[in-house]
Tab-separated table of C-alpha atoms in Angstrom:
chain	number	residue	atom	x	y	z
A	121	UNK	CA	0.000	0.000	0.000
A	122	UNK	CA	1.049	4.088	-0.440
A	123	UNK	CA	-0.196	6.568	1.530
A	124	UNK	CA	0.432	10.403	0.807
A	125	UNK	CA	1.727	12.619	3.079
A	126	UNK	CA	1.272	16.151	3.983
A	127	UNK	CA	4.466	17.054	3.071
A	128	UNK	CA	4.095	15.397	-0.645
A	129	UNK	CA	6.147	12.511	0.076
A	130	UNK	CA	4.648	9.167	0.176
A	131	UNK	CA	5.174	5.863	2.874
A	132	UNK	CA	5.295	3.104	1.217
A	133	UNK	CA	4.034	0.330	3.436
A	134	UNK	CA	3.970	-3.272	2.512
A	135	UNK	CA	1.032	-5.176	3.869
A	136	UNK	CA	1.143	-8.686	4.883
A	137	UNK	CA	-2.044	-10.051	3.752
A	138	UNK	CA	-4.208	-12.421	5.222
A	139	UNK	CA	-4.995	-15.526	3.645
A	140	UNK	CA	-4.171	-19.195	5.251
A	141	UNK	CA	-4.699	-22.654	5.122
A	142	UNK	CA	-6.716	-24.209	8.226
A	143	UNK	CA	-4.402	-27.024	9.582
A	144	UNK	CA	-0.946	-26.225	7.797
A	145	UNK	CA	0.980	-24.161	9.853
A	146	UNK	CA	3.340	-22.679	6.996
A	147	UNK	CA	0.706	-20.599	6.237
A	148	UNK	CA	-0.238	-17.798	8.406
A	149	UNK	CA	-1.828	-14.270	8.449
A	150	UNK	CA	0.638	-11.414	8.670
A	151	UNK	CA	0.112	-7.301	9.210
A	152	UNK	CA	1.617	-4.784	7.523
A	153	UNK	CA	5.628	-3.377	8.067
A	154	UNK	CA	6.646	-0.136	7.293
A	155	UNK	CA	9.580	-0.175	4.897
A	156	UNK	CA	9.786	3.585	4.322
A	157	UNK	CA	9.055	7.037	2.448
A	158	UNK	CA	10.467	8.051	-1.096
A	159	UNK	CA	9.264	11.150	-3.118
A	160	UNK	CA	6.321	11.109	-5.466
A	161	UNK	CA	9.164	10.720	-8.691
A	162	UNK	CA	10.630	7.517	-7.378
A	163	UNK	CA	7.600	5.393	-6.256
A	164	UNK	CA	6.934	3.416	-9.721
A	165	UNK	CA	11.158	2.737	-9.533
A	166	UNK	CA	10.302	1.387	-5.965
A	167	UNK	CA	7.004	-0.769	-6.942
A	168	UNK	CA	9.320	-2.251	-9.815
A	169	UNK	CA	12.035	-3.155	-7.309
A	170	UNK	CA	9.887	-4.780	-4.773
A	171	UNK	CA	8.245	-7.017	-7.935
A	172	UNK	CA	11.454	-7.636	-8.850
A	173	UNK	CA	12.974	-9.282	-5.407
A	174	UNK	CA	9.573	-11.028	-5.219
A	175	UNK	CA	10.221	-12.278	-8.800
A	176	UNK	CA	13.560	-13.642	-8.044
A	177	UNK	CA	13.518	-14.501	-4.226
A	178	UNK	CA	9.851	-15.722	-3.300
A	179	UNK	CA	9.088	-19.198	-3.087
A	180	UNK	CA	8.538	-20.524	-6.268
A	181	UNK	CA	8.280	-24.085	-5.389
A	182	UNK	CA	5.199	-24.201	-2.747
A	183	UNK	CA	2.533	-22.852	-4.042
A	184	UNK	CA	1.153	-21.936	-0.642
A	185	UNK	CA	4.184	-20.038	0.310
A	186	UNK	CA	4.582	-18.032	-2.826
A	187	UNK	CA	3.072	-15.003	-1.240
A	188	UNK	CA	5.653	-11.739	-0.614
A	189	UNK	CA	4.749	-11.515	2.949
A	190	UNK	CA	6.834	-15.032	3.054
A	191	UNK	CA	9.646	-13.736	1.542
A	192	UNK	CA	9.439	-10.645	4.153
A	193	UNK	CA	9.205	-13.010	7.364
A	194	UNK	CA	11.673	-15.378	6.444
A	195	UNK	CA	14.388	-11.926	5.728
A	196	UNK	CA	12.937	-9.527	8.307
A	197	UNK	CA	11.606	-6.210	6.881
A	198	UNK	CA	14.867	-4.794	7.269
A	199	UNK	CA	16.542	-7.723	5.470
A	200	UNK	CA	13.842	-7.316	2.755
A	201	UNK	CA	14.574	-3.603	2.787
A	202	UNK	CA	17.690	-4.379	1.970
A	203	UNK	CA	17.168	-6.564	-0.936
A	204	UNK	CA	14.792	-4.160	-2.218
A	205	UNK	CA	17.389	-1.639	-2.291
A	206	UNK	CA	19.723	-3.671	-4.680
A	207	UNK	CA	17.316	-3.305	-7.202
A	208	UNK	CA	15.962	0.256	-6.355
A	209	UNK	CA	20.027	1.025	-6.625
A	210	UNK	CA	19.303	3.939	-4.133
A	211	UNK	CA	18.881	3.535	-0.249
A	212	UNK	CA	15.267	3.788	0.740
A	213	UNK	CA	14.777	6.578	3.864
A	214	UNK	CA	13.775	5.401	6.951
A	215	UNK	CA	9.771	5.672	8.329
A	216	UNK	CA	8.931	8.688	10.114
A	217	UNK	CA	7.067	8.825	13.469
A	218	UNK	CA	3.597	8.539	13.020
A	219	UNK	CA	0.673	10.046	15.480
A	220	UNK	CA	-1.094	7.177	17.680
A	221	UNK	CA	-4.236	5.684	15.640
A	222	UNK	CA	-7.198	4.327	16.348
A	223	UNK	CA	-9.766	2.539	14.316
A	224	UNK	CA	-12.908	4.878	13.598
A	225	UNK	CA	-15.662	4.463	10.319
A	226	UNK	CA	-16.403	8.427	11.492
A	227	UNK	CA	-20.354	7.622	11.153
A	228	UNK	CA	-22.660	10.609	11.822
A	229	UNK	CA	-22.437	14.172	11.145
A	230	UNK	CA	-18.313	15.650	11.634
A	231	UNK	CA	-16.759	19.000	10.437
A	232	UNK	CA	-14.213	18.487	7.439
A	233	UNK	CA	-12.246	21.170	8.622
A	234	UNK	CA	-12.965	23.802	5.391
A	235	UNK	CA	-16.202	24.787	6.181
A	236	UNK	CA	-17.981	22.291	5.303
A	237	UNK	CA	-19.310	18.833	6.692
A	238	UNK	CA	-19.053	15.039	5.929
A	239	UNK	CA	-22.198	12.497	7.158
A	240	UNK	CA	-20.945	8.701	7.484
A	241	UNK	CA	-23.829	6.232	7.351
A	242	UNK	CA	-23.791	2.386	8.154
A	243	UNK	CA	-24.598	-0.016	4.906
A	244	UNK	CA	-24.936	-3.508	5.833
A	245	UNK	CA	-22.061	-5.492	3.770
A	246	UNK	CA	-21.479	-2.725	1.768
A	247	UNK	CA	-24.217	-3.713	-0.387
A	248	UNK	CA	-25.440	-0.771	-2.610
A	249	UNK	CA	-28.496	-1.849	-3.432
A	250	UNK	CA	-32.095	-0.961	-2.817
A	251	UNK	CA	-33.287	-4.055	-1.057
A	252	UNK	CA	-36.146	-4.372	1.813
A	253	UNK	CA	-36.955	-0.782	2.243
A	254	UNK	CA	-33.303	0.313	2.461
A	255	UNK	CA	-32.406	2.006	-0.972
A	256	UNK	CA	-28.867	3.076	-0.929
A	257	UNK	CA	-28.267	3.106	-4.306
A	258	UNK	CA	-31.235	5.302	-5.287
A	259	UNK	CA	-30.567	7.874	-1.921
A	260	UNK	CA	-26.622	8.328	-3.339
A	261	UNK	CA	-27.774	9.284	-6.670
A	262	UNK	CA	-30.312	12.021	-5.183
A	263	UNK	CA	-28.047	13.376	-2.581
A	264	UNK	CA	-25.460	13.815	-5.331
A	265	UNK	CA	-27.738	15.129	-7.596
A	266	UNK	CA	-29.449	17.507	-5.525
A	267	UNK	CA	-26.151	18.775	-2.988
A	268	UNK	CA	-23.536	18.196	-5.634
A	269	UNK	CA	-21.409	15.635	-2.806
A	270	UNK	CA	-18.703	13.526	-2.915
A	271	UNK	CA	-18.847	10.292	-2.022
A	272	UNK	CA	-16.050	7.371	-0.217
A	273	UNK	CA	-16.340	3.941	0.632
A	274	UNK	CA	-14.974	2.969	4.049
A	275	UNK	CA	-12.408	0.415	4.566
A	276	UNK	CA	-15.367	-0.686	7.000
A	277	UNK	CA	-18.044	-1.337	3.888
A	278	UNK	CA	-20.126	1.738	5.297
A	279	UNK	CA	-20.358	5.139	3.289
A	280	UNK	CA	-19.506	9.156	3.796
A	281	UNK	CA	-21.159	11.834	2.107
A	282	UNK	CA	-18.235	14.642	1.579
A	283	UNK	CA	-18.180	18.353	1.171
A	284	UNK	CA	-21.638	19.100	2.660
A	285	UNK	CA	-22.244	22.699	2.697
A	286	UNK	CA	-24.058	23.042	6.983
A	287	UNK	CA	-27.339	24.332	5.746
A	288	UNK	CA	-27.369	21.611	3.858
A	289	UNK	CA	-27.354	18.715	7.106
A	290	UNK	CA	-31.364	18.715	7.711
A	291	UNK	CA	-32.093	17.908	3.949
A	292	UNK	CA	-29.797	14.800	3.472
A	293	UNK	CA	-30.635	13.543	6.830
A	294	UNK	CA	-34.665	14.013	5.823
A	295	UNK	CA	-33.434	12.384	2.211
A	296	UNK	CA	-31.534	9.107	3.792
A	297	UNK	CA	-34.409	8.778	5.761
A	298	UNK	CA	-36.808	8.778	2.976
A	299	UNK	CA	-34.854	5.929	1.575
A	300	UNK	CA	-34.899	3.840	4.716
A	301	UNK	CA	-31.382	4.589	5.965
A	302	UNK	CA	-30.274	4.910	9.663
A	303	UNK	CA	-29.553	8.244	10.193
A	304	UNK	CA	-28.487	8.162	13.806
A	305	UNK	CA	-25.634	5.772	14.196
A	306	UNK	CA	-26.588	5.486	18.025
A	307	UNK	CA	-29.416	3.326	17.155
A	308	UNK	CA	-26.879	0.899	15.806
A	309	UNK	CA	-24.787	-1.565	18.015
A	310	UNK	CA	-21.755	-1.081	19.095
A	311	UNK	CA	-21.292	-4.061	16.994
A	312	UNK	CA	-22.415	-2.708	13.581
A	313	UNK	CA	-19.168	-0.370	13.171
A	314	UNK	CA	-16.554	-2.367	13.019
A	315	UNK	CA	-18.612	-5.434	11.381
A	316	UNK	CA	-17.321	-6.885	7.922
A	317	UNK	CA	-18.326	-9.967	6.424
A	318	UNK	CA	-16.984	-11.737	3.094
A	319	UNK	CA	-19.433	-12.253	-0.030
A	320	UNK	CA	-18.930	-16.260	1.037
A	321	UNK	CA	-21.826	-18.781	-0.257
A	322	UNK	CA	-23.538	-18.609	-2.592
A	323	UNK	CA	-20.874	-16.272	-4.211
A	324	UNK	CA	-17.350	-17.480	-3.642
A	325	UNK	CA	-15.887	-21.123	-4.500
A	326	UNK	CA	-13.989	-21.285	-2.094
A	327	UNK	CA	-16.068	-20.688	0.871
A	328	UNK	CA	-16.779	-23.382	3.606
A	329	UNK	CA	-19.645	-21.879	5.461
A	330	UNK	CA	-22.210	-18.477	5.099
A	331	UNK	CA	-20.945	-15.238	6.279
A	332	UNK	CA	-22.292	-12.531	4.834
A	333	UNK	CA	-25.705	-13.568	4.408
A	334	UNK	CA	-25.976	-14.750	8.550
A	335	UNK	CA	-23.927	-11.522	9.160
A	336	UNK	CA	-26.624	-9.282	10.764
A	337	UNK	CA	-27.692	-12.534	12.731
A	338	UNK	CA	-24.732	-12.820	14.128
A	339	UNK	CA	-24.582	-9.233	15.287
A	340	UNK	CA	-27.642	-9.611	17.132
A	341	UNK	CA	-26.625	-12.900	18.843
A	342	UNK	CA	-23.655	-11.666	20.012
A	343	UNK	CA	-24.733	-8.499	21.196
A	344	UNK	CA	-27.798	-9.662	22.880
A	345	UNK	CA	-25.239	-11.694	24.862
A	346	UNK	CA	-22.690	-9.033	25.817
A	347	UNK	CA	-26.204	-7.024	26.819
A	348	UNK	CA	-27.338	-9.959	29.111
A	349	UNK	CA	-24.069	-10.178	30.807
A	350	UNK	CA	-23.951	-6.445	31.564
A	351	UNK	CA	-21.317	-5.592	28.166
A	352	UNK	CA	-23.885	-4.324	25.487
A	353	UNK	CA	-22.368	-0.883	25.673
A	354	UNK	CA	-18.941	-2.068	24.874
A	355	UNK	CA	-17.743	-1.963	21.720
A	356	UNK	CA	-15.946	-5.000	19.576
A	357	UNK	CA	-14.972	-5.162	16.007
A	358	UNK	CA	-16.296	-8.013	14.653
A	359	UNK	CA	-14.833	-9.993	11.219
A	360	UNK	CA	-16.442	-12.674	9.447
A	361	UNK	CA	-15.539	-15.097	6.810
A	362	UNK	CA	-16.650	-18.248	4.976
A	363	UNK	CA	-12.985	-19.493	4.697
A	364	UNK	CA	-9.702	-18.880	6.072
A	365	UNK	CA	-8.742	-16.956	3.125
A	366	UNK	CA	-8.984	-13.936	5.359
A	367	UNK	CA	-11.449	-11.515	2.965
A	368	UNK	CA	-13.055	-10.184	5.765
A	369	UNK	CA	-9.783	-9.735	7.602
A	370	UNK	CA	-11.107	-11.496	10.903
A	371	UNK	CA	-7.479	-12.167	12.023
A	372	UNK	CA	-6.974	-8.702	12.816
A	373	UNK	CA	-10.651	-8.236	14.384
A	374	UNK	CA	-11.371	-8.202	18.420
A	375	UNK	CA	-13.429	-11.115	17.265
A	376	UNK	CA	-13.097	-12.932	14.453
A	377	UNK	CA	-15.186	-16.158	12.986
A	378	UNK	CA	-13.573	-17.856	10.036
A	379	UNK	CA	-15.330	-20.730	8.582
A	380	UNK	CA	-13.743	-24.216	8.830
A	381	UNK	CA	-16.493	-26.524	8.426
A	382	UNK	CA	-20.468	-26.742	7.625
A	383	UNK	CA	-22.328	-24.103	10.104
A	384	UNK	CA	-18.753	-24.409	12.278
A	385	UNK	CA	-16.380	-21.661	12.937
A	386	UNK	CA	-12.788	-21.328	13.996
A	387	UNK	CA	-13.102	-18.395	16.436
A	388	UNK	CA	-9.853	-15.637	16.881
A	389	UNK	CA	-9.003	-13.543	19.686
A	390	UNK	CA	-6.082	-10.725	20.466
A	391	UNK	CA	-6.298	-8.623	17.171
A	392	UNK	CA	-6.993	-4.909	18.667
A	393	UNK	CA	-9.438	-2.373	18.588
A	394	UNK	CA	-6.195	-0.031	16.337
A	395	UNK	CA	-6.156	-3.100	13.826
A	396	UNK	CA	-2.385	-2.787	14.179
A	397	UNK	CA	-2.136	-6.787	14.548
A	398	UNK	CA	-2.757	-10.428	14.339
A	399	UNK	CA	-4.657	-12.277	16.880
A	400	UNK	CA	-4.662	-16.079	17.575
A	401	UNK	CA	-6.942	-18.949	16.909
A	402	UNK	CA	-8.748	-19.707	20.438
A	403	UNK	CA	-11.052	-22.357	19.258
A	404	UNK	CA	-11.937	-24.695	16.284
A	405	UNK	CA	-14.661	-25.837	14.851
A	406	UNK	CA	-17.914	-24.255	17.234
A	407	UNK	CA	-21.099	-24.835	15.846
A	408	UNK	CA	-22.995	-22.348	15.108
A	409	UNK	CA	-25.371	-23.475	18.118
A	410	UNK	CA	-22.397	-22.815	20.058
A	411	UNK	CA	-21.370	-19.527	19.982
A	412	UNK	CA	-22.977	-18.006	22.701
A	413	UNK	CA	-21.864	-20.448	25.178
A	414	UNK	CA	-18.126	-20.505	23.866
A	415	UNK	CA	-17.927	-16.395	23.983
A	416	UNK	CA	-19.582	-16.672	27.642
A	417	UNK	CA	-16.355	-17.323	29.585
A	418	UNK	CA	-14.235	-14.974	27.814
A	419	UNK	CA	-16.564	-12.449	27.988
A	420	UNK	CA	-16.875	-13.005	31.776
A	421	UNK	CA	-13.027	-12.923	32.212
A	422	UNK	CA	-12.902	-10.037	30.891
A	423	UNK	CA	-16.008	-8.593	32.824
A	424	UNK	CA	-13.660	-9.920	36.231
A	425	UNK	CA	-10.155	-8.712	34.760
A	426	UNK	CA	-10.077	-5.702	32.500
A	427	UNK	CA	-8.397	-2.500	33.328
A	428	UNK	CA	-10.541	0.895	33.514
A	429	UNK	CA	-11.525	1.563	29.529
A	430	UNK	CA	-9.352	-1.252	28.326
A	431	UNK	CA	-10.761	-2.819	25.410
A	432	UNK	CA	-11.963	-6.431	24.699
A	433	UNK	CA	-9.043	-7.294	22.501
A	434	UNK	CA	-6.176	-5.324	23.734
A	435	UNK	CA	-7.410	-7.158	27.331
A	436	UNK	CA	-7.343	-11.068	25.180
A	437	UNK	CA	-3.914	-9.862	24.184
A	438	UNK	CA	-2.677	-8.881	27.359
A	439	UNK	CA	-4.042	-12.005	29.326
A	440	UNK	CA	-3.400	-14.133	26.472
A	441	UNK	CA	-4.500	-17.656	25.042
A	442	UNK	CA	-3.288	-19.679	27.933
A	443	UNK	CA	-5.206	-17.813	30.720
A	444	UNK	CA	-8.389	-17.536	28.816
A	445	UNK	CA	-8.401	-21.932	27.909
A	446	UNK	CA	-7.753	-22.091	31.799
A	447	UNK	CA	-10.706	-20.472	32.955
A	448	UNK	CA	-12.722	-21.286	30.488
A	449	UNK	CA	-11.678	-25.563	31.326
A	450	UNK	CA	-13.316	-24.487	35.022
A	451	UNK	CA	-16.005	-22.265	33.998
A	452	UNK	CA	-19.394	-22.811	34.730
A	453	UNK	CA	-22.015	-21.725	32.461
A	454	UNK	CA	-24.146	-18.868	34.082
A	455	UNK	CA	-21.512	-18.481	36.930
A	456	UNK	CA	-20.550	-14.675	35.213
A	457	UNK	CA	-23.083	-12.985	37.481
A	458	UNK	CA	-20.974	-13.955	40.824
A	459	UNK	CA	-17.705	-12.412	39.873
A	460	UNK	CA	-17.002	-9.012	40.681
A	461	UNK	CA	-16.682	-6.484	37.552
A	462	UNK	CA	-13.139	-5.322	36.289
A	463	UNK	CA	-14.150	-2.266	36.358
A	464	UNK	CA	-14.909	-2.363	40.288
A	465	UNK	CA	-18.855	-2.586	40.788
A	466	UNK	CA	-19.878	-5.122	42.835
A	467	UNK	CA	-22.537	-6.539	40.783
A	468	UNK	CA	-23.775	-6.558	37.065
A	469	UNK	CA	-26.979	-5.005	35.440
A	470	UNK	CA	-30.020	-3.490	38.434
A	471	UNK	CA	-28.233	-5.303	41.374
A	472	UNK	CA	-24.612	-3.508	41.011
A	473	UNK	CA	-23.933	-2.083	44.206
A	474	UNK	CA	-25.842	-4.250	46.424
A	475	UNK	CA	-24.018	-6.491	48.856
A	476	UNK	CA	-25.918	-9.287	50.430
A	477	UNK	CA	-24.553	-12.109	52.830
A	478	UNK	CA	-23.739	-15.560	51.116
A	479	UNK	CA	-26.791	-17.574	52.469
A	480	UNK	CA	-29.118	-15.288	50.581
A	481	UNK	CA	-26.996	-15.239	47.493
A	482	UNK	CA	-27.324	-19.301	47.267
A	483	UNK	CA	-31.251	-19.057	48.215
A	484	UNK	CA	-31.326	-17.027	45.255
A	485	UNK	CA	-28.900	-18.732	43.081
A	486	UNK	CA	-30.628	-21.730	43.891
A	487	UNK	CA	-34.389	-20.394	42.734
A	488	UNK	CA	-33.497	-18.489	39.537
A	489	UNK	CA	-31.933	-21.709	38.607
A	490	UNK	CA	-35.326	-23.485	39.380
A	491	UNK	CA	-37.518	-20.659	37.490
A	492	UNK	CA	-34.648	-20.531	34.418
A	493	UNK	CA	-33.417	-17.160	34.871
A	494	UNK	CA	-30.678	-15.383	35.620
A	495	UNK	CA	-30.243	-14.179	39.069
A	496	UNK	CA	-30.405	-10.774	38.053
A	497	UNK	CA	-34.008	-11.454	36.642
A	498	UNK	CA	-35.047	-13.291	39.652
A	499	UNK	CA	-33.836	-10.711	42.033
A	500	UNK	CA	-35.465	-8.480	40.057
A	501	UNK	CA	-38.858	-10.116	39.524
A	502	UNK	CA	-39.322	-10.519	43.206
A	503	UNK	CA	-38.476	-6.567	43.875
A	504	UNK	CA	-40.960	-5.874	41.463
A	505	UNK	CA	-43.699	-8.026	42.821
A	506	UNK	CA	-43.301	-7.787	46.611
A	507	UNK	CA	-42.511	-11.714	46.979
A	508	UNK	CA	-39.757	-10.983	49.877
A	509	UNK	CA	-40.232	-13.958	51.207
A	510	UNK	CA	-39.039	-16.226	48.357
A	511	UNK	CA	-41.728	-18.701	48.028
C-alpha cells in the first residue's frame, strides 16, 4: 500500500495479507511493516524493485508459500529492505514517526475542517443496493444530484457523504431517511461499526460456510449476549468469513469467525481495537449453536479482569491464550453474574452495588436456577412483585 503525506512525500508500506490454510501451519496471516518514504518521482522505480525481489527470491516451489509476505518473514523487513534496495540502486529513507491511531468508520455528522461537513452512514455489507426498504443506491444518486457531494467507501463497507455545505445537514438527513437509511448511528450496536463480512456462499468457491448472508444474525446474537451479561455498551470489532482466506480480515478483528467446516467456525481472539495486529486462533470448529456459550467465559473474564476503559481485545492480548483456555476448562455456564466487575462494581446489570450475605446469594442462586433465569431477573422479579419472602 502508499499513503500520501502532507508534506508530498509518500510511505510506502507493505502489507502482509491475510490468507491461510486451516491445519498447515506454513501458512499464516501477517500485518503490515513499514519499509519507508520516497518522493512522489521515485515510487513506480520502488514498486518495480519490490516485484522484482519477489520475482527472483519468493518461493517458487510451494505454491502456498509463494506469497511476498513469506519472503518478508523469512528476511525480516529490514533484510527485505535491503534486498529491495539492490534493485531500487538507491537507499530507501527510513519511516517517520507517526501520530497514535485508532480505528474509527467516522459515522454521523463531523466537520471536514474547510467549512464544510461530511455524514458517514452504516450499509450492511457494503451492499449498494435498494433491497427491503433500504435504498442506498437510489438515496446516493439524489443526494449527489441535488447537494452536488462527494462520495467514499470505508475500509469498513459503510459510506460518507463529503463536502456538505451546513445548511445543507437537515435535507440529506430528511433524504436518507426517505430511503430507509439509519440516520443516527446510536441506534446501531456497538457491533455494527466495526462489522465486515466476506461475499462467502452462494458467491465465492472457495467458501466453507455463510458469512455474509448470517452476518446481521450474528450481530444480534452476540450483542444480545454481551447485553445480558452487563457488556452491550462495549464496543468489539467483529470480522467474518466463509474461509480462512482472510477476505473479511477477521485475524486482525477483536473477534473474528472464520469458517472451517459446515455451520462451524474457527473463532480468533487478540487482534486490537487499532487493527495494528494479528490475533490467535482460540477455538476450532464451534457450531454455530455454540457460539454463545463458547464467547460466555471470555466475555466473563474479561467482565472480572479488564483495566478501567481497556478494550476487549487489547485485554485477550494482554491475558493471552493460555489464561483464557484455563478459565474457560473451570467455567461454569451462568456463573458470570458472581464475579465481581473489572471495572470495580460489585454486581452486574439493576443489582450492582448491592451487597448481600452468602446464604441469601445461594437461596437465590438456587431459585433463579429453578424458574430458568438469571439471578439478576429473579432478584429483580421478586423486587418488582413484593414476593420478599421467596416462596
Amino acid at each position: 500500500s502508499i499513503f500520501k503525506k502532507k508534506s508530498c512525500e509518500y510511505c510506502r508500506s507493505y502489507i502482509g495479507g491475510m490468507g491461510r490454510t486451516h491445519k498447515k501451519e506454513t501458512t499464516f496471516a501477517r500485518a503490515a511493516d513499514h519499509l519507508g518514504f520516497v518522493k512522489p518521482d521515485d515510487v513506480v522505480e520502488l514498486c518495480k524493485a519490490i516485484l522484482a525481489a519477489q520475482r527472483d527470491h519468493g518461493n517458487r516451489e510451494v505454491r502456498a508459500n509463494a506469497r511476498m509476505k513469506y519472503l518478508v518473514h523469512t528476511l525480516g523487513i529490514h533484510g527485505f529492505r535491503d534486498l529491495v534496495q539492490e534493485y531500487f540502486g538507491k537507499e530507501i529513507p527510513p519511516v517517520e514517526p507517526m501520530k497514535e491511531w485508532k480505528f474509527s468508520d467516522w459515522l454521523g455528522w463531523h466537520d471536514q475542517g474547510d467549512g464544510k461537513m461530511f455524514k458517514g452512514f452504516f450499509v450492511a455489507s457494503g451492499r449498494i443496493r435498494d433491497q427491503d426498504g433500504v435504498n442506498v443506491k437510489s438515496a446516493l444518486r439524489k443526494v449527489v444530484d441535488e447537494y452536488n457531494t462527494d462520495v467514499i467507501l470505508t475500509p469498513s463497507q459503510n459510506v460518507i457523504i463529503g463536502n456538505i455545505d451546513p445548511k445543507d445537514q437537515a435535507g440529506v438527513d430528511a433524504l436518507l431517511a426517505e430511503h430507509g437509511i439509519i440516520t443516527d448511528e446510536k441506534s446501531l450496536t456497538p457491533l455494527h461499526e466495526g462489522a465486515i463480512a466476506c461475499a462467502a456462499l452462494p458467491l465465492c468457491g472457495l467458501a466453507i460456510t455463510e458469512a455474509e448472508r448470517v452476518l446481521p444474525e450474528y450481530i444480534d446474537r452476540i450483542h444480545t449476549k454481551m447485553d445480558s451479561m452487563g457488556l452491550g455498551d462495549q464496543s468489539v470489532i467483529f470480522r467474518m468469513t466463509g474461509c480462512p482466506n482472510g477476505c473479511g480480515r477477521p485475524y486482525m478483528a477483536e473477534l473474528g469467525l472464520v469458517g472451517d467446516g459446515a455451520n462451524s467456525y474457527q473463532i480468533w481472539l487478540g487482534g486490537t481495537d487499532k487493527l495494528d495486529g494479528v490475533g490467535w486462533a482460540y477455538k476450532d470448529y464451534v457450531k454455530t449453536q455454540d457460539l454463545e456459550d463458547t464467547l460466555e467465559p471470555v466475555l466473563a473474564l474479561y467482565k472480572m479482569k479488564r483495566k478501567t476503559n481497556e478494550s476487549f481485545g487489547s485485554f485477550c492480548k494482554r491475558v493471552g491464550k493460555a489464561q483464557i483456555l484455563g478459565f474457560a476448562e473451570k467455567y461454569e455456564l451462568g456463573s458470570w453474574e458472581d464475579v465481581v466487575d473489572g471495572n470495580n462494581k460489585m454486581l452486574t446489570g439493576k443489582l450492582k452495588g448491592v451487597k448481600i450475605d452468602a446464604d441469601l446469594h445461594s437461596r437465590l442462586k438456587t431459585l433463579a436456577k429453578k424458574n430458568k433465569m438469571s439471578i439478576q431477573a429473579f432478584a429483580t422479579k421478586l423486587l418488582m412483585e413484593g414476593t420478599y419472602g421467596m416462596e
